[in-house]
Amino acid sequence: MRVVVQRSKQAQVTVDGAVVGSIDHGLVLLVGITHEDTEQDAKLAADKIAGLRIFEDESGKMNHSVLDVKGQILSVSQFTLYGDCRKGKRPNFMAAARPEQAKPLYDRFNELLREQGLQVETGIFGAMMDVSLINDGPVTLIVESK
């Protein structure tokens, strides 16, 4: 799994003009899944993200996790994270898992985050989505399960 993690002050995802998920404060996750990913990868990524100390403490140091600050998660599926741009000018998406494999694993990943006590909002898997956010910091990281 490959997850782009963005610390956010506010974020939302819209499909066909309707807001389908929104958060006030927390993390926006762009989630990519490849063929080799398993539930173990989803668990590793969910545990890492829930515990990432990327929110400031009273001294201004990144010492708190999204759990510590009672933040929320906006999780958006993003197969394009496995786009290979090394040859030509059109990305090759062969490394991205097919929807029938990716959707159950994406759903499980979100459930694993919820099991840790996080509020998780999502977009709609496979839909064309508009994602807007106020990136806090900005802080943007990439978490990979392998």
PDB file of C-alpha atoms in Angstrom:
ATOM      1  CA  MET A   1       0.000   0.000   0.000  1.00  0.00           C
ATOM      2  CA  ARG A   2       1.040   3.544  -0.642  1.00  0.00           C
ATOM      3  CA  VAL A   3      -0.661   6.319   1.316  1.00  0.00           C
ATOM      4  CA  VAL A   4      -0.077  10.038   0.937  1.00  0.00           C
ATOM      5  CA  VAL A   5      -0.779  11.555   4.361  1.00  0.00           C
ATOM      6  CA  GLN A   6      -1.623  15.248   4.596  1.00  0.00           C
ATOM      7  CA  ARG A   7      -2.202  17.036   7.877  1.00  0.00           C
ATOM      8  CA  SER A   8      -5.306  19.118   7.373  1.00  0.00           C
ATOM      9  CA  LYS A   9      -7.239  21.888   9.092  1.00  0.00           C
ATOM     10  CA  GLN A  10     -10.331  21.129   6.994  1.00  0.00           C
ATOM     11  CA  ALA A  11     -11.097  18.869   4.055  1.00  0.00           C
ATOM     12  CA  GLN A  12     -13.928  17.473   1.989  1.00  0.00           C
ATOM     13  CA  VAL A  13     -14.580  15.215  -0.974  1.00  0.00           C
ATOM     14  CA  THR A  14     -17.343  15.951  -3.454  1.00  0.00           C
ATOM     15  CA  VAL A  15     -18.929  13.670  -6.058  1.00  0.00           C
ATOM     16  CA  ASP A  16     -21.269  15.150  -8.676  1.00  0.00           C
ATOM     17  CA  GLY A  17     -21.511  18.380  -6.678  1.00  0.00           C
ATOM     18  CA  ALA A  18     -22.504  16.677  -3.416  1.00  0.00           C
ATOM     19  CA  VAL A  19     -20.232  16.480  -0.362  1.00  0.00           C
ATOM     20  CA  VAL A  20     -19.834  12.787   0.497  1.00  0.00           C
ATOM     21  CA  GLY A  21     -17.195  13.127   3.220  1.00  0.00           C
ATOM     22  CA  SER A  22     -15.698  15.961   5.249  1.00  0.00           C
ATOM     23  CA  ILE A  23     -13.517  16.558   8.301  1.00  0.00           C
ATOM     24  CA  ASP A  24     -12.661  19.570  10.406  1.00  0.00           C
ATOM     25  CA  HIS A  25      -9.178  18.658  11.681  1.00  0.00           C
ATOM     26  CA  GLY A  26      -6.988  15.652  11.106  1.00  0.00           C
ATOM     27  CA  LEU A  27      -5.517  13.752   8.183  1.00  0.00           C
ATOM     28  CA  VAL A  28      -6.376  13.421   4.520  1.00  0.00           C
ATOM     29  CA  LEU A  29      -5.266  10.041   3.187  1.00  0.00           C
ATOM     30  CA  LEU A  30      -4.845   9.293  -0.523  1.00  0.00           C
ATOM     31  CA  VAL A  31      -4.742   5.497  -0.599  1.00  0.00           C
ATOM     32  CA  GLY A  32      -3.215   3.390  -3.382  1.00  0.00           C
ATOM     33  CA  ILE A  33      -3.290  -0.410  -3.468  1.00  0.00           C
ATOM     34  CA  THR A  34      -1.145  -2.710  -5.585  1.00  0.00           C
ATOM     35  CA  HIS A  35      -1.531  -6.380  -6.576  1.00  0.00           C
ATOM     36  CA  GLU A  36       0.655  -7.804  -3.808  1.00  0.00           C
ATOM     37  CA  ASP A  37      -1.110  -5.996  -0.954  1.00  0.00           C
ATOM     38  CA  THR A  38      -2.816  -8.051   1.745  1.00  0.00           C
ATOM     39  CA  GLU A  39      -4.695  -7.375   4.968  1.00  0.00           C
ATOM     40  CA  GLN A  40      -1.294  -7.362   6.693  1.00  0.00           C
ATOM     41  CA  ASP A  41      -0.308  -4.368   4.544  1.00  0.00           C
ATOM     42  CA  ALA A  42      -3.559  -2.602   5.451  1.00  0.00           C
ATOM     43  CA  LYS A  43      -2.944  -3.245   9.156  1.00  0.00           C
ATOM     44  CA  LEU A  44       0.643  -2.041   8.989  1.00  0.00           C
ATOM     45  CA  ALA A  45      -0.373   1.171   7.194  1.00  0.00           C
ATOM     46  CA  ALA A  46      -3.352   1.823   9.503  1.00  0.00           C
ATOM     47  CA  ASP A  47      -1.242   1.306  12.638  1.00  0.00           C
ATOM     48  CA  LYS A  48       1.544   3.531  11.316  1.00  0.00           C
ATOM     49  CA  ILE A  49      -0.838   6.330  10.322  1.00  0.00           C
ATOM     50  CA  ALA A  50      -2.856   6.245  13.567  1.00  0.00           C
ATOM     51  CA  GLY A  51       0.361   6.547  15.570  1.00  0.00           C
ATOM     52  CA  LEU A  52       2.313   9.021  13.415  1.00  0.00           C
ATOM     53  CA  ARG A  53       3.439  11.854  15.647  1.00  0.00           C
ATOM     54  CA  ILE A  54       2.933  14.744  13.247  1.00  0.00           C
ATOM     55  CA  PHE A  55       0.822  17.141  15.310  1.00  0.00           C
ATOM     56  CA  GLU A  56       2.497  19.754  17.530  1.00  0.00           C
ATOM     57  CA  ASP A  57       2.604  19.575  21.284  1.00  0.00           C
ATOM     58  CA  GLU A  58       2.587  22.640  23.555  1.00  0.00           C
ATOM     59  CA  SER A  59       6.277  23.215  22.699  1.00  0.00           C
ATOM     60  CA  GLY A  60       5.621  23.243  18.969  1.00  0.00           C
ATOM     61  CA  LYS A  61       7.307  19.861  18.376  1.00  0.00           C
ATOM     62  CA  MET A  62       5.642  17.147  16.295  1.00  0.00           C
ATOM     63  CA  ASN A  63       4.873  14.877  19.212  1.00  0.00           C
ATOM     64  CA  HIS A  64       1.170  14.016  18.966  1.00  0.00           C
ATOM     65  CA  SER A  65      -0.707  11.562  16.765  1.00  0.00           C
ATOM     66  CA  VAL A  66      -4.111  12.021  15.166  1.00  0.00           C
ATOM     67  CA  LEU A  67      -5.464   9.917  18.042  1.00  0.00           C
ATOM     68  CA  ASP A  68      -3.848  12.212  20.627  1.00  0.00           C
ATOM     69  CA  VAL A  69      -5.395  15.349  19.117  1.00  0.00           C
ATOM     70  CA  LYS A  70      -8.773  13.660  18.539  1.00  0.00           C
ATOM     71  CA  GLY A  71      -8.472  14.353  14.829  1.00  0.00           C
ATOM     72  CA  GLN A  72     -10.497  12.830  12.033  1.00  0.00           C
ATOM     73  CA  ILE A  73      -9.556  10.983   8.851  1.00  0.00           C
ATOM     74  CA  LEU A  74     -10.701  11.673   5.292  1.00  0.00           C
ATOM     75  CA  SER A  75      -9.690   8.612   3.264  1.00  0.00           C
ATOM     76  CA  VAL A  76      -9.795   8.740  -0.533  1.00  0.00           C
ATOM     77  CA  SER A  77      -8.956   5.825  -2.824  1.00  0.00           C
ATOM     78  CA  GLN A  78      -6.344   6.798  -5.414  1.00  0.00           C
ATOM     79  CA  PHE A  79      -5.160   4.155  -7.865  1.00  0.00           C
ATOM     80  CA  THR A  80      -3.022   6.771  -9.639  1.00  0.00           C
ATOM     81  CA  LEU A  81      -0.474   6.526  -6.791  1.00  0.00           C
ATOM     82  CA  TYR A  82       0.752   3.423  -8.610  1.00  0.00           C
ATOM     83  CA  GLY A  83       1.135   5.206 -11.935  1.00  0.00           C
ATOM     84  CA  ASP A  84       4.528   4.529 -13.500  1.00  0.00           C
ATOM     85  CA  CYS A  85       5.837   7.579 -15.361  1.00  0.00           C
ATOM     86  CA  ARG A  86       9.306   6.277 -16.214  1.00  0.00           C
ATOM     87  CA  LYS A  87       8.581   5.647 -19.908  1.00  0.00           C
ATOM     88  CA  GLY A  88       6.797   7.946 -22.291  1.00  0.00           C
ATOM     89  CA  LYS A  89       4.388  10.651 -21.276  1.00  0.00           C
ATOM     90  CA  ARG A  90       1.346   8.571 -20.401  1.00  0.00           C
ATOM     91  CA  PRO A  91       1.430   6.893 -16.961  1.00  0.00           C
ATOM     92  CA  ASN A  92       1.174   3.111 -16.851  1.00  0.00           C
ATOM     93  CA  PHE A  93      -1.243   1.938 -14.146  1.00  0.00           C
ATOM     94  CA  MET A  94      -0.526  -1.805 -14.399  1.00  0.00           C
ATOM     95  CA  ALA A  95       0.852  -1.861 -10.825  1.00  0.00           C
ATOM     96  CA  ALA A  96      -2.472  -0.674  -9.379  1.00  0.00           C
ATOM     97  CA  ALA A  97      -4.728  -3.451  -8.095  1.00  0.00           C
ATOM     98  CA  ARG A  98      -7.948  -4.124  -9.980  1.00  0.00           C
ATOM     99  CA  PRO A  99     -11.094  -2.746  -8.299  1.00  0.00           C
ATOM    100  CA  GLU A 100     -12.344  -6.196  -7.260  1.00  0.00           C
ATOM    101  CA  GLN A 101      -9.158  -6.659  -5.205  1.00  0.00           C
ATOM    102  CA  ALA A 102      -8.572  -3.039  -4.174  1.00  0.00           C
ATOM    103  CA  LYS A 103     -12.028  -2.110  -2.869  1.00  0.00           C
ATOM    104  CA  PRO A 104     -12.283  -4.812  -0.167  1.00  0.00           C
ATOM    105  CA  LEU A 105      -8.755  -4.007   1.018  1.00  0.00           C
ATOM    106  CA  TYR A 106      -9.446  -0.256   0.990  1.00  0.00           C
ATOM    107  CA  ASP A 107     -12.631  -0.864   3.010  1.00  0.00           C
ATOM    108  CA  ARG A 108     -10.701  -3.052   5.475  1.00  0.00           C
ATOM    109  CA  PHE A 109      -7.989  -0.380   5.843  1.00  0.00           C
ATOM    110  CA  ASN A 110     -10.655   2.188   6.788  1.00  0.00           C
ATOM    111  CA  GLU A 111     -12.256  -0.264   9.214  1.00  0.00           C
ATOM    112  CA  LEU A 112      -8.878  -0.861  10.893  1.00  0.00           C
ATOM    113  CA  LEU A 113      -8.572   2.895  11.439  1.00  0.00           C
ATOM    114  CA  ARG A 114     -12.091   3.004  12.905  1.00  0.00           C
ATOM    115  CA  GLU A 115     -11.236   0.109  15.234  1.00  0.00           C
ATOM    116  CA  GLN A 116      -8.561   2.353  16.749  1.00  0.00           C
ATOM    117  CA  GLY A 117     -11.227   4.905  17.659  1.00  0.00           C
ATOM    118  CA  LEU A 118     -10.816   7.249  14.707  1.00  0.00           C
ATOM    119  CA  GLN A 119     -13.705   8.876  12.861  1.00  0.00           C
ATOM    120  CA  VAL A 120     -13.139   8.005   9.201  1.00  0.00           C
ATOM    121  CA  GLU A 121     -14.939   9.741   6.346  1.00  0.00           C
ATOM    122  CA  THR A 122     -14.446   8.525   2.783  1.00  0.00           C
ATOM    123  CA  GLY A 123     -15.035   9.374  -0.809  1.00  0.00           C
ATOM    124  CA  ILE A 124     -16.751   6.915  -3.165  1.00  0.00           C
ATOM    125  CA  PHE A 125     -14.481   4.168  -4.443  1.00  0.00           C
ATOM    126  CA  GLY A 126     -13.958   4.412  -8.201  1.00  0.00           C
ATOM    127  CA  ALA A 127     -15.858   7.683  -8.613  1.00  0.00           C
ATOM    128  CA  MET A 128     -14.502  10.912 -10.077  1.00  0.00           C
ATOM    129  CA  MET A 129     -13.996  13.003  -6.949  1.00  0.00           C
ATOM    130  CA  ASP A 130     -13.078  16.574  -6.139  1.00  0.00           C
ATOM    131  CA  VAL A 131     -10.926  16.724  -3.005  1.00  0.00           C
ATOM    132  CA  SER A 132     -10.312  20.031  -1.281  1.00  0.00           C
ATOM    133  CA  LEU A 133      -8.265  20.654   1.815  1.00  0.00           C
ATOM    134  CA  ILE A 134      -6.444  23.218   3.834  1.00  0.00           C
ATOM    135  CA  ASN A 135      -3.061  21.574   4.305  1.00  0.00           C
ATOM    136  CA  ASP A 136      -1.866  22.334   7.838  1.00  0.00           C
ATOM    137  CA  GLY A 137       1.828  23.200   7.861  1.00  0.00           C
ATOM    138  CA  PRO A 138       1.993  22.057   5.122  1.00  0.00           C
ATOM    139  CA  VAL A 139       2.777  18.559   6.329  1.00  0.00           C
ATOM    140  CA  THR A 140       2.702  15.818   3.688  1.00  0.00           C
ATOM    141  CA  LEU A 141       4.235  12.338   4.091  1.00  0.00           C
ATOM    142  CA  ILE A 142       4.196   9.059   2.208  1.00  0.00           C
ATOM    143  CA  VAL A 143       3.588   5.808   4.100  1.00  0.00           C
ATOM    144  CA  GLU A 144       4.323   2.535   2.317  1.00  0.00           C
ATOM    145  CA  SER A 145       3.629  -0.939   3.665  1.00  0.00           C
ATOM    146  CA  LYS A 146       6.594  -2.520   1.881  1.00  0.00           C
TER     147      LYS A 146
END
